[in-house]
Short mmCIF file of C-alpha atoms and ligand atoms in Angstrom, two decimals:
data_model
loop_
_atom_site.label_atom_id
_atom_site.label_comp_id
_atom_site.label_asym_id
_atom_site.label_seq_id
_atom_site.Cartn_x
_atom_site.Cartn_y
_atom_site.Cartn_z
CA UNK A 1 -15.85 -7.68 -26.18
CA UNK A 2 -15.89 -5.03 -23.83
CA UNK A 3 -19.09 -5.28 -21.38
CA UNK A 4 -21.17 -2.97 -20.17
CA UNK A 5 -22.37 -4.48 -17.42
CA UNK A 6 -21.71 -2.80 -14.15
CA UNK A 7 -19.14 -4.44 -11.27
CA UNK A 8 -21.11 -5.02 -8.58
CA UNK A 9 -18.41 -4.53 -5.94
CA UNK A 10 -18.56 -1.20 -7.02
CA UNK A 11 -21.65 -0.51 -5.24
CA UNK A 12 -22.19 -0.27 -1.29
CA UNK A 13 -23.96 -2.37 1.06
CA UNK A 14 -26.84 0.23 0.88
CA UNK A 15 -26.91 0.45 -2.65
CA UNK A 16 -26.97 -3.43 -2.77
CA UNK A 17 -30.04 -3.78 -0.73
CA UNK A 18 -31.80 -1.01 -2.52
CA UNK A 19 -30.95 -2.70 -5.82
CA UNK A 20 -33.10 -5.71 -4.10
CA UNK A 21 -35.83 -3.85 -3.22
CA UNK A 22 -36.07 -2.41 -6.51
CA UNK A 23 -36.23 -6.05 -8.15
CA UNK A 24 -39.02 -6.28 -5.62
CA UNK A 25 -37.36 -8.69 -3.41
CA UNK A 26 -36.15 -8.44 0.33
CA UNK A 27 -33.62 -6.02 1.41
CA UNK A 28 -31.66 -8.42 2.94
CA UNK A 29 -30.49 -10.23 0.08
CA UNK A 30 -28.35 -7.60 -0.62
CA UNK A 31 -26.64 -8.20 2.89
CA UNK A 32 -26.11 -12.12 1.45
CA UNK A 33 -24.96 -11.17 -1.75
CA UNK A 34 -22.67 -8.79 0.03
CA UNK A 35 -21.08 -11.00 2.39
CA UNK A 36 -20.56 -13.38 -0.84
CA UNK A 37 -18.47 -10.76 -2.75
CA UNK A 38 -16.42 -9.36 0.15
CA UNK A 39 -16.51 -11.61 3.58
CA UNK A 40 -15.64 -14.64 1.34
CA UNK A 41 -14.85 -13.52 -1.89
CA UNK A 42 -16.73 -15.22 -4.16
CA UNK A 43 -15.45 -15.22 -8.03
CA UNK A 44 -18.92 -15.94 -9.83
CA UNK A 45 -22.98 -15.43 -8.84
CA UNK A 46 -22.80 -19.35 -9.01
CA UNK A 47 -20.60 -19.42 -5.95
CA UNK A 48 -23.20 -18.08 -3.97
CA UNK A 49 -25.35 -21.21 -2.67
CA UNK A 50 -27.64 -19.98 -0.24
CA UNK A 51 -29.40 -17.75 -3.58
CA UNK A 52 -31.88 -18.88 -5.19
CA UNK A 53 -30.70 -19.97 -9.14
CA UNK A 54 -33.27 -17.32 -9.96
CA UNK A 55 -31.46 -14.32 -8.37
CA UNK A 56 -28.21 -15.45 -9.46
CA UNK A 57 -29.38 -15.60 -13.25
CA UNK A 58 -30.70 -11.85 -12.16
CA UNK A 59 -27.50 -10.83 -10.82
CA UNK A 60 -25.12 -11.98 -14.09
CA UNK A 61 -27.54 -10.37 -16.67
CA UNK A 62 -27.03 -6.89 -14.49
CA UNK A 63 -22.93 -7.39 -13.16
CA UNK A 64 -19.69 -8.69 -13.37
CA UNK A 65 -17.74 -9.74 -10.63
CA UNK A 66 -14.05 -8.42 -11.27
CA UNK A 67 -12.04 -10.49 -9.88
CA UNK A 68 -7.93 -10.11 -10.29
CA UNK A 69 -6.11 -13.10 -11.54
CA UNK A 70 -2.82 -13.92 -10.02
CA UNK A 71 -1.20 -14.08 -13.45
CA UNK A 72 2.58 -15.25 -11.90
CA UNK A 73 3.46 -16.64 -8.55
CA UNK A 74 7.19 -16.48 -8.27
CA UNK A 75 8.94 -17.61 -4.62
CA UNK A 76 12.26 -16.22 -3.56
CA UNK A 77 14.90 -18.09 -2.02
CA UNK A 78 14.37 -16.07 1.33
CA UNK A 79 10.57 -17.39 1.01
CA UNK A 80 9.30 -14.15 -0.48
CA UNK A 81 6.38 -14.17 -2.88
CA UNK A 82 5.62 -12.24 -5.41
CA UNK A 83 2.32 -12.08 -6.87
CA UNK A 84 1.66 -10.32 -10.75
CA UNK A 85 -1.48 -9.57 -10.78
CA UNK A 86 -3.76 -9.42 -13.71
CA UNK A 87 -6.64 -6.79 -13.61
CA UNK A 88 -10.10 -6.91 -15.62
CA UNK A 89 -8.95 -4.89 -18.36
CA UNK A 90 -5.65 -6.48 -18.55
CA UNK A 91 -3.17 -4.19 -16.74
CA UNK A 92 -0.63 -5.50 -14.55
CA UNK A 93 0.85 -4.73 -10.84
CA UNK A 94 2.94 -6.32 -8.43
CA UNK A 95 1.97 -7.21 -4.93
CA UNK A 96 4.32 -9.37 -2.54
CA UNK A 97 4.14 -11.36 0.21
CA UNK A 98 7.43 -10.97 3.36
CA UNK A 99 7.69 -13.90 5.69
CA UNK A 100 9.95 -13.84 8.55
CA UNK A 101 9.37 -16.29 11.96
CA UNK A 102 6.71 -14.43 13.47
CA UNK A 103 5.04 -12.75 10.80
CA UNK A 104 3.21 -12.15 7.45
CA UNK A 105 3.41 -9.19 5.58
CA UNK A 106 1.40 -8.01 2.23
CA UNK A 107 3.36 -5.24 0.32
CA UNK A 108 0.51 -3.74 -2.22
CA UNK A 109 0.10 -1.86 -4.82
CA UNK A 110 -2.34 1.27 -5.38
CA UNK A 111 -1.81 2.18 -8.93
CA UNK A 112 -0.98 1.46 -11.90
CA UNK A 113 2.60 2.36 -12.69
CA UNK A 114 3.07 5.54 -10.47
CA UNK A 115 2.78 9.07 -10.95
CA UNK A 116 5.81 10.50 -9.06
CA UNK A 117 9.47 10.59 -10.62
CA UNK A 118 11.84 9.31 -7.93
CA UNK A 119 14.77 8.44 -9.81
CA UNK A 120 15.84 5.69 -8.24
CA UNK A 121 12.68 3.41 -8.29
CA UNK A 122 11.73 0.94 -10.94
CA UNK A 123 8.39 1.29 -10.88
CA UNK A 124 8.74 5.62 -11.48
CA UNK A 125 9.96 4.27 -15.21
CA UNK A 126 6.80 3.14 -15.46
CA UNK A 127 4.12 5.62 -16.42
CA UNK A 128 0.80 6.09 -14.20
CA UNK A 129 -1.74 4.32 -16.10
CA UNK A 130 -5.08 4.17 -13.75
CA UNK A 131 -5.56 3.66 -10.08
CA UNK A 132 -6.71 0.70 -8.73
CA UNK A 133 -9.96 -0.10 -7.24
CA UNK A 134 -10.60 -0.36 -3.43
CA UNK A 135 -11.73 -4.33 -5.06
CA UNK A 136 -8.53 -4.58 -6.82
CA UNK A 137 -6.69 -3.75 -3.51
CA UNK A 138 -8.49 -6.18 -1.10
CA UNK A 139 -8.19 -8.60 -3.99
CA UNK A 140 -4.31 -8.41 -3.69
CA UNK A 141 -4.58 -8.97 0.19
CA UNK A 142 -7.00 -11.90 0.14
CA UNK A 143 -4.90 -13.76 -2.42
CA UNK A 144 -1.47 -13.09 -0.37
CA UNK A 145 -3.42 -14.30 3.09
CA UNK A 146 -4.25 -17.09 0.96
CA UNK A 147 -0.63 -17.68 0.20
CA UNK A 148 0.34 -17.36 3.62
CA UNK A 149 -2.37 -20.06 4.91
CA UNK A 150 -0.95 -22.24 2.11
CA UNK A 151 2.97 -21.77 2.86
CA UNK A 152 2.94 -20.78 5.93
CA UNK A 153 0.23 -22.06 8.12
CA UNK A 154 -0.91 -19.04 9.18
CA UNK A 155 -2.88 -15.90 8.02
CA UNK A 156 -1.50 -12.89 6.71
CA UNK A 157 -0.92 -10.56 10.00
CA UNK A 158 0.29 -6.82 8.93
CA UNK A 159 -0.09 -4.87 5.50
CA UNK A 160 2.01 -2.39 4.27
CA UNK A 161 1.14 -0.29 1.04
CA UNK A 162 4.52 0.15 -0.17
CA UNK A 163 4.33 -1.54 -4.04
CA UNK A 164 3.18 0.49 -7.04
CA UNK A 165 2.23 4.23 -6.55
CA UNK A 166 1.58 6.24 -4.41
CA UNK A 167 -1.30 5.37 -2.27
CA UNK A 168 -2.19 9.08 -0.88
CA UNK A 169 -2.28 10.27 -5.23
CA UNK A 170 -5.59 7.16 -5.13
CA UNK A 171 -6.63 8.39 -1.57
CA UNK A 172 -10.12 7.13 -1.94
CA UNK A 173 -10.01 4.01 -2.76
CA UNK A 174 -6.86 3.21 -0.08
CA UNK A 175 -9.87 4.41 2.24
CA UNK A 176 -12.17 2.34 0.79
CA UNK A 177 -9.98 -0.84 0.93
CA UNK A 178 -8.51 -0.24 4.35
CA UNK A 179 -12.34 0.23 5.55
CA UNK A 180 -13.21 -3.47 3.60
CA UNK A 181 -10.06 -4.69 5.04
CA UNK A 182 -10.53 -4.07 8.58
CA UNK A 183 -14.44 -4.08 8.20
CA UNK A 184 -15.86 -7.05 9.98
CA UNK A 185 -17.38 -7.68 6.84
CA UNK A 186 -14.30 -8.45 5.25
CA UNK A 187 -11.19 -9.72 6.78
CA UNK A 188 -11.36 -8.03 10.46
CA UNK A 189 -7.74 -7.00 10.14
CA UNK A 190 -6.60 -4.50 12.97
CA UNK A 191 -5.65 -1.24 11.31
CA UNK A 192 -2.51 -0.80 14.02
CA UNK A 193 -1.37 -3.46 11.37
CA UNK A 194 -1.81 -1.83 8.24
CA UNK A 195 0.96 1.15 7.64
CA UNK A 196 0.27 3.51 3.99
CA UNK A 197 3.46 5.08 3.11
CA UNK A 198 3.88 7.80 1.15
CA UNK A 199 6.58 10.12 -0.57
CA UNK A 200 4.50 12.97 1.27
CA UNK A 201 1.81 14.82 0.35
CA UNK A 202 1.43 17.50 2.79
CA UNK A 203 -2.67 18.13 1.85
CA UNK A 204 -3.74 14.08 2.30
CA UNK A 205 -1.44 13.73 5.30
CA UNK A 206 -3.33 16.62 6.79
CA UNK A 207 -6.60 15.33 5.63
CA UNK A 208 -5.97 11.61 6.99
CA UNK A 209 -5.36 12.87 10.20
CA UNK A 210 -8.95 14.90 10.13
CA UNK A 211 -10.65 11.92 8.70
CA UNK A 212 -9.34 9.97 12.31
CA UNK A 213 -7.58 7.49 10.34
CA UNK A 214 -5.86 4.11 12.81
CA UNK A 215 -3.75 3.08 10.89
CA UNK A 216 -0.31 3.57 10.83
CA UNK A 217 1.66 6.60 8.65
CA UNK A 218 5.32 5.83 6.45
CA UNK A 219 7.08 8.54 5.07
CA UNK A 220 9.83 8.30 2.25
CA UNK A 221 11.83 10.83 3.45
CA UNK A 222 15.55 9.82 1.61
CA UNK A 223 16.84 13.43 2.68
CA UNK A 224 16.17 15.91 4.76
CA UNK A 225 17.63 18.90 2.88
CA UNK A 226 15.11 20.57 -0.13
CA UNK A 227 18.13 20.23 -2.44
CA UNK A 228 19.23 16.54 -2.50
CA UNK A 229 15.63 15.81 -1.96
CA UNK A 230 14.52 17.66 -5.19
CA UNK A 231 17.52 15.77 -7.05
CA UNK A 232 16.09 12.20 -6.08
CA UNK A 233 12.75 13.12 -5.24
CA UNK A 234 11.55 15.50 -7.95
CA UNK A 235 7.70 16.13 -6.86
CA UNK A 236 9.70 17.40 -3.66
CA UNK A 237 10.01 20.65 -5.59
CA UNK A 238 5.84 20.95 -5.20
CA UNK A 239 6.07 19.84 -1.81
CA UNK A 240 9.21 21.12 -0.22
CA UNK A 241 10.15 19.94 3.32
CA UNK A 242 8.32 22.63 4.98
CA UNK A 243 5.20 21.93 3.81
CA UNK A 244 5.70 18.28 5.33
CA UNK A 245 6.90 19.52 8.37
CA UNK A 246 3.97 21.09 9.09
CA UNK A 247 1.70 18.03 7.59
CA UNK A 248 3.44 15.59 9.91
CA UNK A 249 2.91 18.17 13.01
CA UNK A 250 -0.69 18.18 12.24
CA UNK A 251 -1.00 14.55 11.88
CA UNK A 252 1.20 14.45 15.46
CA UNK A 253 -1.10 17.12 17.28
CA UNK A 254 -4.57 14.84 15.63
CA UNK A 255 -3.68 11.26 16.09
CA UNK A 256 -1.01 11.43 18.69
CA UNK A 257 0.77 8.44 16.75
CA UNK A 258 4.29 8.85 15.83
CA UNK A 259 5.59 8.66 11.91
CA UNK A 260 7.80 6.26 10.66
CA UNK A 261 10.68 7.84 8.19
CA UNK A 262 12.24 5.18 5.20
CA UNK A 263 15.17 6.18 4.51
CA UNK A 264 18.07 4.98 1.76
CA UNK A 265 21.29 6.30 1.96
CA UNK A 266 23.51 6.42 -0.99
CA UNK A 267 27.03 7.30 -2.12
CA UNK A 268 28.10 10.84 -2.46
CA UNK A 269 24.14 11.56 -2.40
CA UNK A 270 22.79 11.99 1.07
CA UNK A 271 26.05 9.90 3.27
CA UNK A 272 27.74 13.18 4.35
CA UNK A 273 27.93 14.03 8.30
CA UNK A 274 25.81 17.20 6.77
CA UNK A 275 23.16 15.04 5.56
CA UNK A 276 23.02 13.52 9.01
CA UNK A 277 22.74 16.21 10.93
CA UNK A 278 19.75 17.90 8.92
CA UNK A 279 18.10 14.22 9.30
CA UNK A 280 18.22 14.19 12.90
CA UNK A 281 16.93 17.67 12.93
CA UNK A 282 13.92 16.89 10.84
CA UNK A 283 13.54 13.90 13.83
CA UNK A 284 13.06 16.04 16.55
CA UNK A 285 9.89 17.95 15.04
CA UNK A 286 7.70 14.98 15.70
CA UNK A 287 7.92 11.69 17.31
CA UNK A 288 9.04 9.04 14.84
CA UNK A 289 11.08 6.60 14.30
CA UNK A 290 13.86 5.41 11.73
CA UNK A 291 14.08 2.40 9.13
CA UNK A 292 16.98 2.46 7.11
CA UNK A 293 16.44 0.53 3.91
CA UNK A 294 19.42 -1.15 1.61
CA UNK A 295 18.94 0.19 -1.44
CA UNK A 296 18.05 -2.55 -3.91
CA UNK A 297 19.81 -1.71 -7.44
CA UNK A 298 17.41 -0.82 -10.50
CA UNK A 299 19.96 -0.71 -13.08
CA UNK A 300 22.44 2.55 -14.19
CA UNK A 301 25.20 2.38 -11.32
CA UNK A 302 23.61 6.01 -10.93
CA UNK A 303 23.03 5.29 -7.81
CA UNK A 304 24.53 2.86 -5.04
CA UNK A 305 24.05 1.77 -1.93
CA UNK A 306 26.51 3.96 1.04
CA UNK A 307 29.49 1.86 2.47
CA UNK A 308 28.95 0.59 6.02
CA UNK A 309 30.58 3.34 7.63
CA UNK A 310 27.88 6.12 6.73
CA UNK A 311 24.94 3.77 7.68
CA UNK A 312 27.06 3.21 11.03
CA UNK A 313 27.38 6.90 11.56
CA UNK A 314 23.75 7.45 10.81
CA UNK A 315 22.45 5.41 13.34
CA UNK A 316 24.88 6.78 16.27
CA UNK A 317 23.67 10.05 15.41
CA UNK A 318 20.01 8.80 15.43
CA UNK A 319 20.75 6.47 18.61
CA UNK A 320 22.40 9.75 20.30
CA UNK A 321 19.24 11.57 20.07
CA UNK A 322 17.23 8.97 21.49
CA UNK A 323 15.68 8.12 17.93
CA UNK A 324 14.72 4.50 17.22
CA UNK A 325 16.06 2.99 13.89
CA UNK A 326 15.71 -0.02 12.37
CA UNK A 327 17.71 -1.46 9.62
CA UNK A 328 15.67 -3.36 7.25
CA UNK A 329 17.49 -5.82 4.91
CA UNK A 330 16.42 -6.70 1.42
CA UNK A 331 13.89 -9.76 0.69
CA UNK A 332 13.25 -10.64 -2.06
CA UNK A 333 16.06 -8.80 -4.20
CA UNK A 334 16.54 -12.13 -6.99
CA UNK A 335 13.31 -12.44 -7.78
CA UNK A 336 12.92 -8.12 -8.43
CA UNK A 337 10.36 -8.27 -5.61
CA UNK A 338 12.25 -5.65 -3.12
CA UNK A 339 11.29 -1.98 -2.59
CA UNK A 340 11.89 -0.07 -5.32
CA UNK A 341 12.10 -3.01 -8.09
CA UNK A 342 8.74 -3.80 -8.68
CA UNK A 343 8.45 -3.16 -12.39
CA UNK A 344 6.41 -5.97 -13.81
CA UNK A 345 9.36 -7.77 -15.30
CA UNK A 346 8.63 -11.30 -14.34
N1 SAH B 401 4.95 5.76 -3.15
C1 SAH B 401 5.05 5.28 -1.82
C2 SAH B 401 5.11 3.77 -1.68
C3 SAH B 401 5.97 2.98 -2.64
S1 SAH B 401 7.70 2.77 -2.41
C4 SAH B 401 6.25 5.90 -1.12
O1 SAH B 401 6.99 6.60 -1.77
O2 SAH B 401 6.39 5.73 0.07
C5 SAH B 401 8.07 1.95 -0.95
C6 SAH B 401 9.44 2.34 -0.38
O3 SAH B 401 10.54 1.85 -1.17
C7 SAH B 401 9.62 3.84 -0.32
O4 SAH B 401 10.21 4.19 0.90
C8 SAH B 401 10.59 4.09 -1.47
O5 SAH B 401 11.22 5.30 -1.35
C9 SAH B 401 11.47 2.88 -1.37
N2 SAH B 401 12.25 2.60 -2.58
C10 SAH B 401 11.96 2.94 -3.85
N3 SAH B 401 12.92 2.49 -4.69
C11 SAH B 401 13.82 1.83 -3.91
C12 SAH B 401 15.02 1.11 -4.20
N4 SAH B 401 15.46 0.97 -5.44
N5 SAH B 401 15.67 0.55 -3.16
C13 SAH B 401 15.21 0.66 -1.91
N6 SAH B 401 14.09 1.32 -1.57
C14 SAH B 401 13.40 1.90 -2.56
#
């Protein structure tokens, strides 16, 4: 049956402790309760010891606690985890934990399905169904650092939001996470370590950089000319390359911290020396650097990863012009849990 009781991690510190007062009991009870449902995550009122039986009783009669439910765990050969997650009302997303020898990385999701049309990314089949909460996104990372203590021995270290949807279309509640996250009411994570990418919405870029954001800014670029962009990237028709320019210069001029570009590069779609040229161009506007990623097949042929000899001729144009690229192989890929294939399949 559906409830209609309120989720209490909804509500704000200050709300908390006014709740309290309200019930005619101490302000600071909300700081207890509050420290239960983020700092350490408790699942049920129960969980919370150093409350009185009373309170608790008080507490389930008003709210639920909704917590996700890692539905699936499945581990990749390459040590990769990935996580389905089950939300309150049942709807499913992907998050994914990336070892390698020195460190941990959470890939999560934002939304539900996404709302974008890239045609070359699993999840764009699937249709936008809600965004997630800013609980449903620290959720994800607390169960991956869990997973990391377990596996690895040691906590989770960066984040990237790079699973479902697209984080700056559910710009509030990335905020709202990201502040939980790095709160030191929460899990104290640096935000140099956290990195939101995006497919590039000029209006939020320009609006993260006035809200003084720290942590760190991923474009999908794929292309740097409006026309093959458009092709693969459709919503580029809405926000043409201009308009990004000019986003990203903002962002450069505000925060003084340079932009990463992803970047695929397929057959006969962006692997021409002209391609390359208008890539390096885009560059030069504002400091950045490069990470070429291998495209990870999502079914049709359509599309297919460029032969060795255009990635090697992107990067000695890039390297030429002094721009740093990385290129970033695949983890993941046989259990669907690389960029681009998360899809809920598992
Ligand atoms: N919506 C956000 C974050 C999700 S995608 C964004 O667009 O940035 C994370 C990265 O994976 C993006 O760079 C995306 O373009 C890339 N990607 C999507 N499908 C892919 C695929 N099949 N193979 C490789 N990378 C892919």
């Amino acid at each position: 049956m559906a409830t209609t009781k309120k989720d209490i991690r909804a509500l704000t510190k200050e709300q908390l402790r006014e709740f309290f007062e309200k019930q005619g009991d101490k302000a600071f009870r909300g700081n207890q309760v509050y420290e239960w449902l983020w700092q350490k995550s408790a699942h049920s009122f129960d969980d919370m010891t150093n409350v009185s039986l009373e309170t608790r009783q008080m507490l389930e009669e008003n709210f639920v606690i909704n917590h996700i439910k890692v539905d699936t765990m499945q581990r990749s050969n390459d040590g990769t985890v990935k996580n389905a997650v089950r939300l309150h009302d049942g709807l499913i997303v992907e998050s994914v934990l990336i070892p390698t020898a020195t460190r941990t990385t959470a890939c999560v999701s934002s939304q539900v399905g996404c709302s974008l049309d890239c045609k070359f990314c699993a999840t764009a089949r699937l249709k936008r169904m809600r965004n997630l909460n800013p609980d449903e996104i620290y959720d994800q990372v607390v169960a991956i650092d869990n997973e990391s203590k377990l596996y690895f021995n040691r906590p989770l270290s960066n984040i990237v939001f790079m699973g479902m949807g697209e984080p700056l279309m559910n710009y509030n509640n990335v905020i709202k996470a990201i502040d939980k996250i790095t709160s030191e009411e929460g899990l104290g994570m640096s935000p140099k370590r956290i990195t939101v990418s995006t497919s590039g919405v000029p209006k939020m870029i320009k609006k993260m950089a006035d809200d003084e954001v720290k942590f760190n800014l991923a474009v999908s670029l794929h292309s740097a000319i409006d026309e093959v962009r458009t092709s693969i990237m459709p919503f580029n028709e809405t926000f043409p390359l201009e308009d990004l320019r000019e986003a990203l210069e903002y962002w450069y001029a505000k925060t003084k911290r340079k932009i990463s570009y992803e970047y695929v590069v397929w057959n006969g779609i962006n692997d021409s020396q002209k391609d390359i040229d208008a890539f390096v161009k885009f560059c030069k506007y504002v400091p950045c650097k490069v990470n070429i990623i291998e495209y990870n097949p999502i079914d049709d042929g359509e599309f297919q990863q460029a032969s060795s000899e255009a990635l090697e001729n992107y990067i000695a144009s890039l390297e030429k012009n002094r721009i740093v690229v990385n290129v970033r192989r695949s983890r993941g890929k046989d259990i669907d849990a690389a960029c681009g294939q998360l899809a809920n399949k598992s």
